[in-house]
Amino acid sequence: MTEEQVFLAALDLDNPDDRTAFLEKACGGDVAFRRQVDELLAAHFKPGEFLNEPLGRQLGSGLATPVHDCLVSQIANQRGGAGAGEKKPEEEHDDLQFLKPSARPDSLGRIGHYEVLQVLGRGGFGIVFRAFDEALQRVVALKALAPTVAATSPARKRFLREARSSARVRHENVVQIHAVEEQPLPYLVMEFIPGETLQQRINRTGPLDAPEIVRFGRQIAEALAAAHATGLIHRDIKPCNVLIEEGHQRIKVNDFGLARAADDASLTQSGMLAGTPMFMAPEQARGEPLDHRADLFSLGSVLYVMATGRPPFRASTTYAVLRRVIEDSPRPIRDLIPETPQWLSDIIAKLQAKKSSDRFQSAREVADVLADCETRLGMNPPPKSFSRISRSRPSASRFGQWKWLVAAVLFLPVLALAATEFIGLTHWLHHQQPIPDQSKNVEGEQTRLERPQDNGLPVDFNNTLAMKFKLIPAGKFKMGSSPEEIEYWLNLVEQEGHKLFLRSESPEHEVEITKPFYLGATEVTVGQFRQFIEANPKYMPDDDRWNDPGFKQTNEHPVVWISWRDASEFCNWLSKKEGRKYRLPTEAEWEYACRAGTNTRYCYGDDEAQLDRHAWFINNSKFGTKPVAGKKSNNWGLFDMHGNAWEWCQDYHDFDYYQNSPARDPMGPEDGMRYVKRGGAWCFGAVDARSAYRSHTGGGCECGFRVLLVAPPDNAPAENAK
Amino acid sequence: MIEVTQLLNAADQGDPQAAAHLLPLVYDELRRLAAARLAAEPSGNTLQPTALVHEAYLRLVGASGGDQWDHRGHFFAAAAEAMRRILIDDARRKAAERHGGAMRRQELDADVSPVPEPNEDLLALDEALNRLEVEDPLKANLVKLRYFAGLSLAEAAAALDLPERTAGRHWAFARAWLRRAVEGSSEKES
């Protein structure tokens, strides 16, 4: 046994006697070896913090875990308690040294002319008290910069500067700052708001209903508008910075501008971003310069929490949250709470646009829109126009388009919906009339589709390897992506290589597929490929890892580590074996079949958040492919067109091919170095899984294929006779 | 940016040169970030390595590159080594200052709490880590990821593509091994 093995085995024994006995045996008579192991074990059990704390954190010790996050959230906790039972153990008060002794028995001490009555909250950034203003004889809230933070002058200066600028904002929905003091340390004197925070409210009651969301949201927007008018950005709008005043149900937004001072302070103390980034705008998460529209994104996220009861971007680590804020669309609200009106989820989606230029452009505008909704909600029945909501919504029209396409595909009589731009609104006014939901569109349904050009061919066909094929009707489609779509993704990806591929989706052009064909309903599986290998013992696949890919696979997994040559040879063998014509699909045939009548980003629509239902990709399939047909099929019954294995196509790849591609049955460039592959893969992202994404790079653990069968399937009856 | 991504791709395909070329790029970025942090608050003395590493990752690879989770292992490995150099250099510089003219600054900033002393003898640790690196590079990487880059055990395990339990056992051994080397009484040759 090695030193390591003996050491680890000894650690597994809890009883010291067992351990000694084991060591005797394991080390035999080797005294030097035994001493080494003993020293290792001694080092292991020796008390002390050796290596336990990352070095950077040690050097930046002090405020290891800032919780300024919900600094004031305890405000409500004191209600009715009148300080009783709130007496904290003395050791917790050692940061209250700056208070002067007081004569009042219920006071913790004095600061200026304030009697400090109670600690309402503590954080890395500061302490919040309930206090009594002796001069004006009223209860106030005091927020003092933590003594450790106050010691460093930039943090102190910034705190004072931000506090003074926020004191200039006077609005009924903003917590009023009465005074900003510097001695003995910087502190704010604020209006004391009895009530609870929005976070506490949501925790207590769960999601709020639409009228309340609109009412609260409007007031937050008013507060933001007032602050923005003075040039102040909040930077940290979140449910625990929103107070709901008891009795009035009035909103008071707290901590204007202080987030930056707080971050500054805690960054320099601990190097960590204070608080949670869950409500940050993407530009904030990226550390880019920001303007007032960052607050609008955060407002969107707050409305989202009100509507659903949960934050839109959740993850286990700060970093993962940041990434989600930057990359992900939140789960559609109506997935979580179906009765949320469409117009409300549209408003929220617009606030949460990743690009600030796609959001509402001012808090005033948001406040006005919500005020409009509020008024109309108060009427019974609500009037017919919410035109303000829908007017400037680019994503609404895309959403509308998507609905239109689904409707068109299913031939349901809701085409009328497409006639109006105000789809969400129409829907709402029609009292949740069910709309065609793509989730119904699973395998089985597609056989009901009207397919005029099928020429009497059967929709389903199974071959001798039990491979399932689906009939793909002849037809026309738009191949590639629109300039807007490409622009959208160019803004999201950063790698130049990636951008090159995205640009190759242009120009979008009409292509006609003139003959129906059959396409494998699934990617070729390990089991099917194995039959090919077993039937051709002389054939050497280009990479023998197809059978041992580095993760667990069964015969039902799509085969990967497949080269284009392997895929083609499989088709040739199968053609010869069955007397039919099998081949890889062309790039055009692939995209046409993938789209299955849609013109959207994915075969079901544009929403990346729903890709999880249709595809195995990076977000849901770490460490390997997944058995075929585990997710929803597209309209034509094809599985895993998005994700799982990346699929080889027949044609050579050329970035510029779309510039002069034939309009009918394009076959790819005459010549080339590499072949096209389509559909993204288990280890790649949502961008690569799109219907239009073209790739060629590499081969490897993501590469598999699907087979095309030329129609009609049974043109060689002789095969059956053999 | 392209360069980093290409290097990560090459590293993923097992090119050891790529990993070596990656280091200076990551090192520069981290140095720059660390310097910016220190400049923002010169009297403080803090480097939150995890935050720096993540920020460097977002800057160098970009959010979409984050999708390629296999990239992250190589990136973190380079970043951990870079952080080690930055922090150890810093410790060396401080050790030199302690013997030299750093006292004046201390007097001027009387109300600044003194710089905390780490639990470890950094220079001895660095030497021991060099030896561990020769004997068992995987465990040395694990230590760098955790101690210098500030990753949690789970994050470090993911970066190294190890089950967390295995990483935990590696960690226990590496920690004891280094501690024996740094603090142990024996004159053991490794």
PDB file of N, CA and C in Angstrom, chain A residues 276-280 297 301 311-315 321 325:
ATOM      1  N   THR A 276     -27.164  39.830  -2.533  1.00  0.00           N
ATOM      2  CA  THR A 276     -27.456  38.909  -3.610  1.00  0.00           C
ATOM      3  C   THR A 276     -27.566  39.651  -4.930  1.00  0.00           C
ATOM      4  N   PRO A 277     -27.055  39.054  -5.994  1.00  0.00           N
ATOM      5  CA  PRO A 277     -27.210  39.701  -7.291  1.00  0.00           C
ATOM      6  C   PRO A 277     -28.487  39.278  -8.011  1.00  0.00           C
ATOM      7  N   MET A 278     -29.399  38.628  -7.289  1.00  0.00           N
ATOM      8  CA  MET A 278     -30.546  38.037  -7.973  1.00  0.00           C
ATOM      9  C   MET A 278     -31.418  39.059  -8.703  1.00  0.00           C
ATOM     10  N   PHE A 279     -31.356  40.316  -8.249  1.00  0.00           N
ATOM     11  CA  PHE A 279     -32.207  41.319  -8.863  1.00  0.00           C
ATOM     12  C   PHE A 279     -31.428  42.300  -9.724  1.00  0.00           C
ATOM     13  N   MET A 280     -30.154  42.007  -9.880  1.00  0.00           N
ATOM     14  CA  MET A 280     -29.310  42.867 -10.698  1.00  0.00           C
ATOM     15  C   MET A 280     -29.721  42.843 -12.154  1.00  0.00           C
ATOM     16  N   PHE A 297     -34.942  47.060 -14.954  1.00  0.00           N
ATOM     17  CA  PHE A 297     -34.789  45.606 -14.996  1.00  0.00           C
ATOM     18  C   PHE A 297     -35.075  45.010 -13.621  1.00  0.00           C
ATOM     19  N   SER A 301     -37.835  42.301 -12.173  1.00  0.00           N
ATOM     20  CA  SER A 301     -37.585  41.095 -11.372  1.00  0.00           C
ATOM     21  C   SER A 301     -38.406  41.116 -10.085  1.00  0.00           C
ATOM     22  N   PRO A 311     -37.789  34.384  -7.024  1.00  0.00           N
ATOM     23  CA  PRO A 311     -36.963  35.245  -7.868  1.00  0.00           C
ATOM     24  C   PRO A 311     -36.740  34.610  -9.235  1.00  0.00           C
ATOM     25  N   PRO A 312     -36.618  35.433 -10.260  1.00  0.00           N
ATOM     26  CA  PRO A 312     -36.498  34.897 -11.611  1.00  0.00           C
ATOM     27  C   PRO A 312     -35.190  34.165 -11.872  1.00  0.00           C
ATOM     28  N   PHE A 313     -34.127  34.604 -11.234  1.00  0.00           N
ATOM     29  CA  PHE A 313     -32.827  33.992 -11.526  1.00  0.00           C
ATOM     30  C   PHE A 313     -32.269  33.402 -10.249  1.00  0.00           C
ATOM     31  N   ARG A 314     -32.443  32.112 -10.088  1.00  0.00           N
ATOM     32  CA  ARG A 314     -31.938  31.479  -8.880  1.00  0.00           C
ATOM     33  C   ARG A 314     -30.845  30.501  -9.233  1.00  0.00           C
ATOM     34  N   ALA A 315     -29.858  30.403  -8.369  1.00  0.00           N
ATOM     35  CA  ALA A 315     -28.812  29.413  -8.540  1.00  0.00           C
ATOM     36  C   ALA A 315     -28.093  29.308  -7.209  1.00  0.00           C
ATOM     37  N   VAL A 321     -25.702  32.737 -10.319  1.00  0.00           N
ATOM     38  CA  VAL A 321     -26.798  33.708 -10.435  1.00  0.00           C
ATOM     39  C   VAL A 321     -26.425  34.768 -11.463  1.00  0.00           C
ATOM     40  N   VAL A 325     -28.460  35.727 -14.780  1.00  0.00           N
ATOM     41  CA  VAL A 325     -28.960  37.075 -15.040  1.00  0.00           C
ATOM     42  C   VAL A 325     -28.534  37.518 -16.434  1.00  0.00           C
TER      43      VAL A 325
END
